[in-house]
Coordinates of C-alpha atoms and ligand atoms in Angstrom, one line a residue:
Chain L
M1 CA 19.8 3.1 -9.1
Y2 CA 21.4 0.4 -6.7
N3 CA 20.3 -2.4 -9.4
K4 CA 22.5 -0.8 -11.8
N5 CA 25.5 -1.4 -10.3
N6 CA 25.2 -5.0 -10.0
H7 CA 24.5 -5.5 -13.4
K8 CA 28.0 -3.7 -15.0
A9 CA 29.2 -7.2 -16.1
V10 CA 27.4 -9.1 -18.6
S11 CA 28.0 -12.3 -19.6
K12 CA 28.1 -13.7 -23.3
E13 CA 25.0 -15.6 -22.7
H14 CA 23.4 -12.9 -21.2
A15 CA 24.2 -10.3 -24.1
E16 CA 22.6 -12.9 -26.5
Y17 CA 19.3 -12.8 -24.2
I18 CA 19.3 -9.1 -24.2
A19 CA 19.8 -9.1 -27.7
K20 CA 16.8 -11.6 -28.7
I21 CA 14.5 -9.7 -26.4
K22 CA 15.1 -6.5 -28.1
K23 CA 15.1 -8.2 -31.0
R24 CA 11.6 -9.4 -30.8
K25 CA 10.5 -6.1 -29.1
L26 CA 11.5 -4.2 -32.4
L27 CA 9.7 -7.1 -34.3
I28 CA 6.5 -6.2 -32.5
R29 CA 7.0 -2.6 -33.0
L30 CA 7.6 -2.9 -36.8
T31 CA 4.8 -5.3 -37.1
Q32 CA 2.4 -2.4 -35.4
I33 CA 3.5 0.4 -37.6
S34 CA 3.1 -1.6 -40.8
I35 CA -0.4 -2.6 -40.2
L36 CA -1.1 0.9 -39.8
I37 CA 0.5 2.0 -42.8
I38 CA -0.9 -1.1 -45.1
F39 CA -4.2 0.1 -43.4
I40 CA -3.7 3.8 -44.6
A41 CA -2.3 2.8 -47.7
L42 CA -5.5 0.3 -48.6
W43 CA -8.0 2.9 -47.7
E44 CA -6.1 5.8 -50.1
L45 CA -5.6 3.2 -53.0
T46 CA -9.2 1.3 -52.7
A47 CA -10.8 4.9 -52.6
R48 CA -8.7 6.3 -55.6
L49 CA -9.7 3.2 -57.2
K50 CA -13.3 3.8 -56.5
I51 CA -13.5 0.3 -54.9
I52 CA -15.0 2.1 -51.9
D53 CA -17.0 5.4 -51.8
A54 CA -14.8 8.2 -50.5
F55 CA -18.0 10.2 -49.9
I56 CA -19.1 7.8 -47.4
T57 CA -15.6 6.6 -46.2
S58 CA -13.6 9.5 -46.8
Q59 CA -9.9 8.7 -47.4
P60 CA -6.3 9.8 -46.0
S61 CA -5.5 12.3 -48.4
R62 CA -9.0 14.2 -48.1
I63 CA -8.5 14.1 -44.3
I64 CA -5.0 16.1 -44.7
N65 CA -6.9 18.3 -47.0
T66 CA -9.5 18.8 -44.9
L67 CA -7.0 19.3 -41.9
I68 CA -5.1 22.1 -44.0
S69 CA -8.3 23.8 -44.8
L70 CA -9.6 23.9 -41.2
H71 CA -6.1 25.2 -40.2
E72 CA -6.3 28.2 -42.8
E73 CA -9.6 28.8 -41.7
G74 CA -8.2 29.6 -38.2
T75 CA -11.0 27.5 -36.5
L76 CA -9.0 24.2 -36.0
W77 CA -7.0 25.1 -32.8
M78 CA -10.3 26.9 -31.4
H79 CA -11.9 23.4 -31.5
I80 CA -9.4 21.3 -30.6
S81 CA -8.0 23.4 -27.6
I82 CA -12.1 24.1 -26.7
S83 CA -12.1 20.0 -26.4
I84 CA -8.9 19.7 -24.7
L85 CA -9.6 22.2 -22.0
E86 CA -12.8 20.5 -21.3
T87 CA -11.4 17.3 -21.1
I88 CA -8.5 18.2 -18.8
V89 CA -11.2 20.3 -16.5
G90 CA -13.4 17.4 -16.7
F91 CA -10.9 14.9 -15.2
I92 CA -9.0 16.8 -13.1
L93 CA -12.3 18.0 -11.3
G94 CA -13.7 13.7 -11.4
T95 CA -10.9 12.7 -10.0
A96 CA -10.2 15.5 -7.1
F97 CA -13.9 15.5 -6.0
G98 CA -14.1 11.9 -6.2
T99 CA -11.2 11.4 -4.0
A100 CA -12.1 14.1 -1.6
I101 CA -15.9 12.0 -1.3
A102 CA -14.0 8.7 -1.1
I103 CA -11.8 10.7 1.9
I104 CA -14.9 11.4 3.4
L105 CA -16.5 8.0 3.5
W106 CA -13.5 6.4 4.6
W107 CA -13.4 8.5 7.7
S108 CA -17.0 7.8 8.5
D109 CA -18.2 4.4 8.1
F110 CA -21.5 5.7 8.8
A111 CA -21.6 7.7 5.8
A112 CA -20.1 5.4 3.6
K113 CA -22.8 2.7 4.9
V114 CA -25.5 5.0 4.0
A115 CA -24.1 6.0 0.6
D116 CA -23.6 2.4 -0.5
P117 CA -26.9 1.7 -2.6
Y118 CA -26.9 5.3 -4.0
L119 CA -23.6 4.9 -5.6
V120 CA -24.6 1.1 -6.7
V121 CA -27.4 3.3 -8.4
L122 CA -25.6 6.1 -9.6
N123 CA -22.7 3.9 -11.2
S124 CA -25.0 1.6 -13.0
L125 CA -27.0 4.9 -14.5
P126 CA -25.3 6.1 -17.7
K127 CA -24.4 9.6 -17.0
V128 CA -24.9 10.7 -20.4
A129 CA -28.4 10.3 -20.2
L130 CA -28.3 13.2 -17.7
G131 CA -26.7 15.5 -20.4
P132 CA -30.4 17.2 -21.1
I133 CA -31.1 17.8 -17.6
I134 CA -27.6 19.3 -17.1
I135 CA -28.0 21.6 -20.3
V136 CA -31.3 23.2 -18.8
W137 CA -29.7 23.7 -15.4
I138 CA -26.5 24.8 -16.2
G139 CA -27.2 26.4 -19.8
A140 CA -26.1 25.1 -23.0
G141 CA -22.0 25.8 -22.9
P142 CA -18.9 25.0 -21.7
F143 CA -19.8 24.4 -18.0
A144 CA -22.3 22.1 -19.1
I145 CA -19.8 20.1 -20.8
I146 CA -17.3 19.9 -18.2
T147 CA -20.3 19.0 -15.9
M148 CA -21.0 15.8 -18.0
A149 CA -17.4 15.2 -18.4
L150 CA -17.1 15.3 -14.3
L151 CA -20.3 13.2 -13.8
V152 CA -19.0 10.6 -16.1
S153 CA -15.9 9.9 -14.1
L154 CA -16.8 11.0 -10.2
I155 CA -18.9 8.0 -9.4
V156 CA -16.4 5.6 -10.6
T157 CA -13.6 7.4 -9.0
I158 CA -15.2 7.4 -5.6
I159 CA -15.9 3.7 -5.9
T160 CA -12.6 2.8 -6.6
V161 CA -10.7 5.2 -4.6
L162 CA -12.6 3.9 -1.7
N163 CA -12.1 0.5 -2.4
G164 CA -8.4 1.2 -2.7
F165 CA -8.5 2.6 0.8
L166 CA -10.1 -0.3 2.1
E167 CA -8.0 -2.6 0.8
I168 CA -4.9 -1.4 2.5
N169 CA -3.7 -3.9 4.8
P170 CA -5.2 -3.2 8.5
D171 CA -1.9 -4.3 10.4
K172 CA -0.5 -0.8 8.4
I173 CA -2.8 1.0 10.1
K174 CA -2.3 -0.8 13.4
L175 CA 1.2 -0.3 13.5
L176 CA 0.4 3.3 13.4
Q177 CA -2.1 2.8 15.9
T178 CA 0.8 1.5 18.2
F179 CA 2.4 4.9 17.8
G180 CA -0.4 6.7 18.8
A181 CA -1.6 8.2 15.6
T182 CA -4.5 10.1 15.2
K183 CA -6.9 9.3 12.2
L184 CA -5.9 12.4 10.5
Q185 CA -2.5 11.0 10.4
I186 CA -3.7 7.9 9.4
L187 CA -5.0 9.1 6.4
K188 CA -1.9 11.4 5.8
K189 CA 0.7 8.7 6.4
V190 CA -0.9 5.5 5.0
I191 CA -3.9 5.9 3.5
L192 CA -3.0 8.5 0.6
P193 CA 0.4 7.6 0.1
A194 CA -0.4 3.8 -0.2
S195 CA -3.3 4.9 -2.7
I196 CA -1.5 7.1 -4.9
P197 CA -1.0 4.2 -7.3
T198 CA -4.8 3.7 -7.5
I199 CA -5.5 7.6 -7.7
I200 CA -3.2 7.5 -10.7
S201 CA -4.7 4.7 -12.1
A202 CA -8.2 6.4 -11.5
L203 CA -7.0 9.2 -13.5
K204 CA -6.0 7.3 -16.6
I205 CA -9.3 5.7 -16.8
N206 CA -10.8 9.3 -16.3
V207 CA -9.1 10.6 -19.0
G208 CA -11.1 8.2 -21.2
M209 CA -14.3 8.7 -19.4
S210 CA -13.9 12.3 -19.6
W211 CA -13.7 12.3 -23.4
V212 CA -16.8 10.7 -23.7
G213 CA -18.3 13.1 -21.2
V214 CA -16.8 15.8 -23.7
V215 CA -17.9 14.5 -26.8
V216 CA -21.4 14.0 -26.0
G217 CA -21.8 17.1 -24.3
E218 CA -20.6 18.7 -27.2
F219 CA -23.0 16.6 -29.3
L220 CA -25.7 18.0 -27.3
V221 CA -24.6 21.7 -27.0
S222 CA -23.1 21.8 -30.7
K223 CA -21.3 25.3 -30.7
A224 CA -17.8 24.6 -30.5
G225 CA -15.1 21.5 -30.2
L226 CA -14.2 18.3 -31.8
G227 CA -17.6 16.8 -30.8
H228 CA -19.5 19.6 -32.5
L229 CA -17.6 19.3 -35.5
I230 CA -18.4 15.4 -35.4
V231 CA -22.1 16.1 -35.4
Y232 CA -22.0 19.2 -37.8
G233 CA -20.2 17.0 -40.3
G234 CA -22.6 14.2 -40.2
Q235 CA -25.3 16.6 -40.3
V236 CA -24.5 18.1 -43.9
F237 CA -22.6 14.7 -44.9
K238 CA -19.1 16.1 -44.6
L239 CA -18.1 12.5 -43.8
D240 CA -14.4 14.0 -44.2
L241 CA -14.9 16.6 -41.4
V242 CA -16.2 13.7 -39.0
M243 CA -12.8 11.7 -39.9
T244 CA -10.7 14.5 -39.5
S245 CA -12.0 15.3 -36.1
I246 CA -12.1 11.6 -34.9
F247 CA -8.3 11.4 -36.0
I248 CA -7.6 14.6 -33.9
L249 CA -9.3 13.5 -31.2
S250 CA -7.6 10.1 -31.1
I251 CA -4.2 12.1 -31.0
A252 CA -5.1 14.1 -28.5
A253 CA -6.7 11.1 -26.1
V254 CA -3.2 9.2 -26.7
L255 CA -1.2 12.4 -25.8
M256 CA -3.3 12.8 -22.6
Y257 CA -3.1 9.2 -21.7
Q258 CA 1.0 9.4 -21.8
F259 CA 0.9 12.5 -19.8
T260 CA -0.5 10.6 -17.1
A261 CA 1.6 7.2 -17.6
W262 CA 4.4 10.0 -17.4
L263 CA 2.9 11.6 -14.2
E264 CA 2.9 7.9 -12.6
K265 CA 6.6 7.0 -13.4
K266 CA 7.3 10.3 -11.8
L267 CA 5.4 9.8 -8.7
I268 CA 5.7 6.3 -7.9
K269 CA 9.1 6.4 -7.8
W270 CA 9.9 3.4 -5.5
Q271 CA 8.8 1.2 -8.1
N272 CA 11.1 0.7 -11.2
Chain I
M1 CA 18.0 -8.4 41.7
N2 CA 15.3 -6.5 42.8
K3 CA 13.9 -4.6 39.7
K4 CA 10.4 -3.2 39.4
D5 CA 8.1 -4.4 37.5
M6 CA 7.6 -2.8 33.8
V7 CA 4.6 -4.7 33.1
S8 CA 2.0 -6.0 35.0
L9 CA -1.3 -7.7 34.1
K10 CA -4.0 -8.3 37.0
N11 CA -6.7 -10.7 36.5
V12 CA -7.0 -9.6 32.8
S13 CA -9.9 -11.0 30.7
L14 CA -11.1 -9.9 27.2
K15 CA -14.2 -11.1 25.3
Y16 CA -15.1 -10.0 21.3
Y17 CA -18.1 -9.1 20.6
T18 CA -19.4 -9.6 16.7
L19 CA -22.9 -9.9 15.6
E20 CA -22.4 -13.9 15.3
G21 CA -21.6 -13.8 18.9
E22 CA -18.8 -13.1 21.5
T23 CA -15.4 -14.7 21.4
H24 CA -13.6 -15.3 24.8
A25 CA -10.1 -14.5 23.9
V26 CA -8.4 -13.9 27.4
N27 CA -9.7 -15.7 30.6
D28 CA -8.3 -14.0 34.0
I29 CA -4.4 -13.9 33.3
S30 CA -1.9 -12.3 35.6
F31 CA 1.8 -12.1 35.4
S32 CA 4.3 -9.4 35.6
V33 CA 7.5 -8.8 33.8
K34 CA 10.5 -7.1 35.4
Q35 CA 12.6 -4.4 33.9
G36 CA 15.1 -5.8 31.1
E37 CA 13.3 -9.3 31.2
F38 CA 12.7 -11.1 28.3
I39 CA 9.4 -12.8 28.3
G40 CA 8.6 -15.6 25.8
I41 CA 4.9 -16.4 25.0
V42 CA 3.9 -19.6 23.5
G43 CA 0.3 -20.9 23.1
P44 CA -1.8 -22.9 20.4
S45 CA -2.7 -20.9 17.4
G46 CA -5.6 -18.8 18.2
C47 CA -5.2 -18.9 21.9
G48 CA -5.3 -15.1 22.2
K49 CA -1.5 -14.7 22.0
T50 CA -2.1 -11.4 19.7
T51 CA -4.8 -10.1 21.9
I52 CA -2.8 -10.0 25.0
L53 CA -0.1 -8.0 23.2
S54 CA -2.9 -5.7 21.7
L55 CA -3.9 -5.1 25.6
I56 CA -0.4 -4.2 26.5
A57 CA -0.2 -1.8 23.9
G58 CA -3.3 0.1 25.0
L59 CA -4.8 -0.7 21.5
I60 CA -8.1 -2.4 23.0
K61 CA -9.0 -2.4 26.4
P62 CA -9.6 -5.5 28.8
T63 CA -13.4 -6.4 29.5
K64 CA -12.2 -7.1 33.2
G65 CA -8.8 -6.5 35.3
E66 CA -6.0 -3.9 35.0
I67 CA -2.9 -3.6 32.8
L68 CA -0.1 -1.6 34.3
V69 CA 3.1 -0.3 32.3
D70 CA 5.9 1.1 34.2
G71 CA 3.5 1.6 37.0
K72 CA 0.8 3.7 35.1
K73 CA -2.5 2.3 34.3
V74 CA -2.8 1.5 30.5
E75 CA -5.5 3.9 29.0
G76 CA -4.2 4.0 25.5
P77 CA -1.1 3.6 22.9
S78 CA 1.7 4.9 24.7
T79 CA 5.2 6.0 24.0
D80 CA 6.6 3.5 26.6
V81 CA 5.3 0.6 24.2
G82 CA 6.9 -0.6 20.9
Y83 CA 5.3 -3.0 19.0
M84 CA 6.7 -5.3 16.2
L85 CA 4.0 -7.2 14.2
Q86 CA 4.4 -10.4 12.0
Q87 CA 5.3 -8.3 9.0
D88 CA 7.5 -5.6 8.7
H89 CA 5.1 -3.4 6.8
L90 CA 7.9 -1.2 5.8
F91 CA 6.0 1.6 3.5
E92 CA 7.2 0.6 0.3
W93 CA 6.8 4.6 -1.1
R94 CA 9.3 5.5 2.0
T95 CA 13.1 4.9 2.0
I96 CA 14.6 3.0 5.1
M97 CA 15.4 6.4 6.7
Q98 CA 11.9 7.9 6.5
N99 CA 10.6 4.3 7.9
A100 CA 12.9 4.2 10.3
L101 CA 11.2 8.2 11.3
L102 CA 7.8 7.0 11.1
G103 CA 7.2 6.7 14.6
L104 CA 8.8 9.8 15.8
E105 CA 6.9 11.9 12.6
I106 CA 4.0 10.9 14.3
H107 CA 4.7 11.8 17.7
G108 CA 6.0 15.2 16.5
K109 CA 9.6 14.5 17.5
T110 CA 11.4 14.8 14.2
N111 CA 14.3 17.1 14.4
R112 CA 18.3 17.2 14.0
E113 CA 18.9 15.3 17.2
T114 CA 16.4 12.3 16.6
K115 CA 17.4 12.0 13.1
E116 CA 21.2 11.7 13.7
K117 CA 20.0 9.0 16.4
V118 CA 18.2 7.3 14.0
E119 CA 20.9 7.3 11.6
R120 CA 23.4 6.0 14.5
L121 CA 21.5 3.2 14.8
L122 CA 20.9 2.4 11.0
E123 CA 24.9 2.4 11.4
T124 CA 25.1 0.3 14.2
Y125 CA 22.8 -2.0 12.9
G126 CA 24.4 -2.5 9.5
L127 CA 22.0 -0.5 7.4
G128 CA 24.1 2.6 7.1
E129 CA 24.5 2.4 4.1
F130 CA 20.8 1.1 2.8
K131 CA 19.1 4.3 4.6
N132 CA 18.4 5.9 1.1
H133 CA 17.4 2.6 -0.2
Y134 CA 13.6 1.5 -0.8
P135 CA 12.6 -1.6 0.8
D136 CA 11.9 -3.5 -2.2
Q137 CA 15.5 -3.4 -2.4
L138 CA 16.2 -5.1 0.7
S139 CA 16.1 -8.7 2.0
G140 CA 13.9 -10.3 4.4
G141 CA 16.2 -10.0 7.0
M142 CA 17.3 -6.3 6.5
R143 CA 13.7 -5.3 6.3
Q144 CA 13.0 -6.9 9.9
R145 CA 16.0 -5.0 11.1
A146 CA 14.5 -2.1 9.8
A147 CA 11.5 -2.5 11.2
L148 CA 13.0 -3.1 14.6
I149 CA 15.2 -0.2 14.3
R150 CA 11.8 1.9 13.6
T151 CA 10.5 0.4 16.9
L152 CA 13.5 1.5 18.6
A153 CA 13.5 4.7 17.4
V154 CA 11.0 6.3 19.3
D155 CA 12.7 4.8 22.4
P156 CA 10.1 2.8 24.0
K157 CA 11.1 1.0 27.4
I158 CA 8.8 -2.0 26.6
L159 CA 9.0 -3.9 23.2
L160 CA 6.2 -6.4 22.2
L161 CA 7.2 -8.9 19.2
D162 CA 4.3 -10.9 17.5
E163 CA 6.0 -13.5 15.8
P164 CA 8.6 -11.1 13.9
F165 CA 10.5 -13.9 12.4
S166 CA 7.9 -16.3 10.8
A167 CA 8.0 -14.8 7.8
L168 CA 11.6 -15.4 7.3
D169 CA 13.3 -18.7 6.0
Y170 CA 14.9 -20.9 8.5
Q171 CA 18.4 -19.7 8.6
T172 CA 17.7 -16.0 8.4
R173 CA 15.2 -16.5 11.2
L174 CA 18.2 -18.1 13.7
A175 CA 20.5 -15.3 12.4
M176 CA 17.4 -12.7 13.3
S177 CA 16.6 -14.2 16.5
D178 CA 20.3 -14.1 17.7
E179 CA 20.5 -10.5 16.6
V180 CA 17.5 -9.2 17.8
S181 CA 17.8 -10.4 21.3
T182 CA 21.3 -9.1 21.4
I183 CA 20.1 -5.7 20.2
I184 CA 17.3 -5.4 22.6
R185 CA 19.4 -6.6 25.8
K186 CA 22.3 -4.4 24.5
E187 CA 19.4 -1.1 24.4
G188 CA 18.2 -2.3 27.8
K189 CA 14.6 -3.1 27.0
T190 CA 11.9 -5.2 28.6
A191 CA 10.9 -7.4 25.8
L192 CA 7.5 -9.8 25.5
L193 CA 7.9 -12.0 22.3
V194 CA 4.9 -13.8 20.9
T195 CA 6.0 -17.2 18.9
H196 CA 4.8 -20.5 17.6
D197 CA 8.8 -22.0 17.9
I198 CA 9.2 -23.3 21.2
S199 CA 13.0 -23.3 20.7
E200 CA 13.0 -19.6 19.6
A201 CA 11.1 -19.1 22.9
I202 CA 13.6 -21.2 25.1
S203 CA 16.7 -19.4 23.5
M204 CA 15.8 -15.9 23.6
S205 CA 13.8 -15.6 26.9
D206 CA 14.5 -15.3 30.4
R207 CA 11.2 -17.1 31.4
V208 CA 8.6 -18.6 29.0
I209 CA 4.8 -18.0 29.6
V210 CA 2.8 -21.3 28.3
L211 CA -1.0 -20.5 27.6
S212 CA -3.6 -22.9 27.0
K213 CA -6.3 -23.2 24.5
R214 CA -8.6 -20.0 24.1
P215 CA -9.7 -18.7 26.3
A216 CA -6.0 -18.1 27.1
T217 CA -5.2 -19.1 30.6
I218 CA -1.4 -19.2 31.9
K219 CA -1.0 -23.2 31.9
S220 CA 2.8 -22.7 33.3
I221 CA 5.5 -20.4 33.6
H222 CA 9.1 -21.7 32.9
E223 CA 12.1 -20.2 34.5
I224 CA 14.9 -20.7 31.9
Q225 CA 18.2 -21.4 33.2
L226 CA 20.6 -22.5 30.5
T227 CA 24.2 -23.5 31.0
S228 CA 26.2 -21.9 27.9
E229 CA 29.4 -20.3 27.1
R230 CA 27.9 -17.2 25.4
D231 CA 24.5 -15.7 26.2
N232 CA 23.2 -15.4 22.8
P233 CA 20.3 -17.6 21.3
I234 CA 22.2 -20.0 19.3
S235 CA 24.7 -21.0 21.6
R236 CA 21.8 -20.9 24.2
R237 CA 20.2 -23.9 21.8
Q238 CA 23.2 -26.0 22.4
A239 CA 23.0 -25.8 26.4
P240 CA 22.3 -29.4 27.6
E241 CA 19.1 -28.1 29.6
F242 CA 17.7 -27.4 26.3
R243 CA 16.0 -30.6 25.4
Q244 CA 14.5 -31.1 28.6
Y245 CA 12.7 -27.7 28.6
F246 CA 11.7 -28.3 25.2
N247 CA 9.9 -31.8 26.0
T248 CA 8.1 -30.1 29.0
I249 CA 6.7 -27.3 27.1
W250 CA 5.6 -29.5 24.3
K251 CA 3.9 -32.0 26.2
E252 CA 2.4 -28.9 27.9
L253 CA 1.3 -27.5 24.7
D254 CA -0.3 -30.8 23.8
V255 CA -0.3 -30.4 20.1
H256 CA -2.5 -32.5 18.3
V257 CA -2.3 -32.8 14.5
Q258 CA -5.9 -33.3 13.3
Ligands
ATP301 N1 -11.2 -8.1 16.5 C1 -11.5 -9.3 16.9 N2 -12.8 -9.5 16.8 C2 -13.4 -10.9 17.1 N3 -12.8 -11.7 17.3 C3 -11.3 -11.4 17.4 C4 -10.8 -10.4 17.0 N4 -9.7 -10.6 17.1 C5 -9.1 -11.8 17.5 N5 -10.1 -12.6 17.7 C6 -10.8 -13.9 18.0 O1 -9.9 -13.9 19.3 C7 -9.2 -15.0 19.2 C8 -7.8 -15.1 19.8 O2 -6.9 -14.3 18.8 P1 -5.6 -13.7 18.9 O3 -5.3 -13.0 17.1 O4 -5.4 -13.2 19.8 O5 -4.8 -15.4 18.9 P2 -3.5 -15.4 18.6 O6 -3.1 -16.6 19.5 O7 -2.8 -14.3 18.6 O8 -3.5 -16.5 17.0 P3 -2.4 -16.9 16.2 O9 -1.6 -18.1 16.8 O10 -3.3 -17.4 14.8 O11 -1.5 -15.7 15.9 C9 -9.3 -15.6 18.3 O12 -10.5 -16.8 18.1 C10 -9.7 -14.9 16.7 O13 -10.6 -15.2 16.0
MG302 MG1 -1.2 -13.9 17.0

């Protein structure tokens, strides 16, 4: 914006400096890509030379073949989209409910104090342990899986966002009070806008959390989705299928993370 | 000059209560401020200066005594009183213009007319071209000026300034105290300035109130009369009487370095 205008004239030294930084960045990126390529190549090569047992370790070319055959069977997209959908709903609900509860706890200091020990216990409890109970209560289906994804991220979200609220400089609130602001105005004008970065970072973390919930949920329900493919592949000893699912899983997770990073940029436009 | 009292404190005391005990912050303070007057308040660290401003702003209630602002008893925050804090606390997610409009928004008074007024204030005080910038892009002095405009936007009759320049470097601080006092006098406001800086208090104020250690009581009140060519803080600092006031107040403050 306004900074750019100031940087029009670049001296020779400055240009050299920029070139140096850029070169370094490029080198880092190239090294990263090379590591990946070498890893895949070694994997393929050692499997072909029968140094490793491709039956157990799978191999890149088999993964591609599995991808193609899954695609031809027509079930690939079904599994992928079910998992992605469950994850998205899970992390959005987890973040939304978590933020809503954090707002309630911010509003009532009494409620926050009362809830404190429960939050501590629930936070240290591995939520996936509740899986079987959830399935019994809700039924073995996508709703149980979404509930798992939600639960995994809910408590952390409440704690992170509430702490974010409480860390806001009290003088910012005092400033609003001098204008005679009501509690609702304080919430809308300071607490929420000041916490957007916190909420988005919670959202980012929740993407990963939600995947954990979904995969474990699909392990347990085992009807559809990438988690189901992994469990099924393991049971029938089709390690190609397991590896392929993990491969898709990582791509989907990365894409979702990129999306939240993009969202962050959009929403926090006052930071460059 | 027979101007009316804009602020008066009558036998005001305040105690803070916490689990650890009670803190007697302000003890039986009485003084009044005339319309258009600029009052400086100095006192040792932690003696209760901020507490006095918070009382006048209606953020806390006195344990004893009564406070009147423009003849009315203070019951809570009022639009008559504007408060400027030590840090500018501009919201980093709002542009300068949006920051300046904050008070009006809270009062539900943002409309074309008030927006134009705020824009005019920004223009007048040199922030016109920065109105769509975010606070991060402004210097400390400009930010403090924006904070002053945010306070002036709701058109308070009284301004409370709590060490508003202490976050600034020395040069900026001098320049800002000059600017702010010019702005406040030009807008015809009554002002109370809390500061640690004796020179700042003398150069800006009509009267300087010296407070004792906690619990704050009034030690003395100095009517400041300086013979300077121009009536702005920087030239007032050159006045022959300046040293004398400084020394008297310095002695009264009785500062010991431990
Ligand atoms: N909310 C509060 N609860 C309990 N004690 C408080 C509270 N606010 C201030 N105090 C205490 O009251 C005393 C006066 O505080 P105050 O902030 O008014 O002093 P001050 O003169 O403004 O100090 P400083 O020079 O540091 O700005 C201090 O001892 C402080 O610890
Ligand atoms: Mg103070």
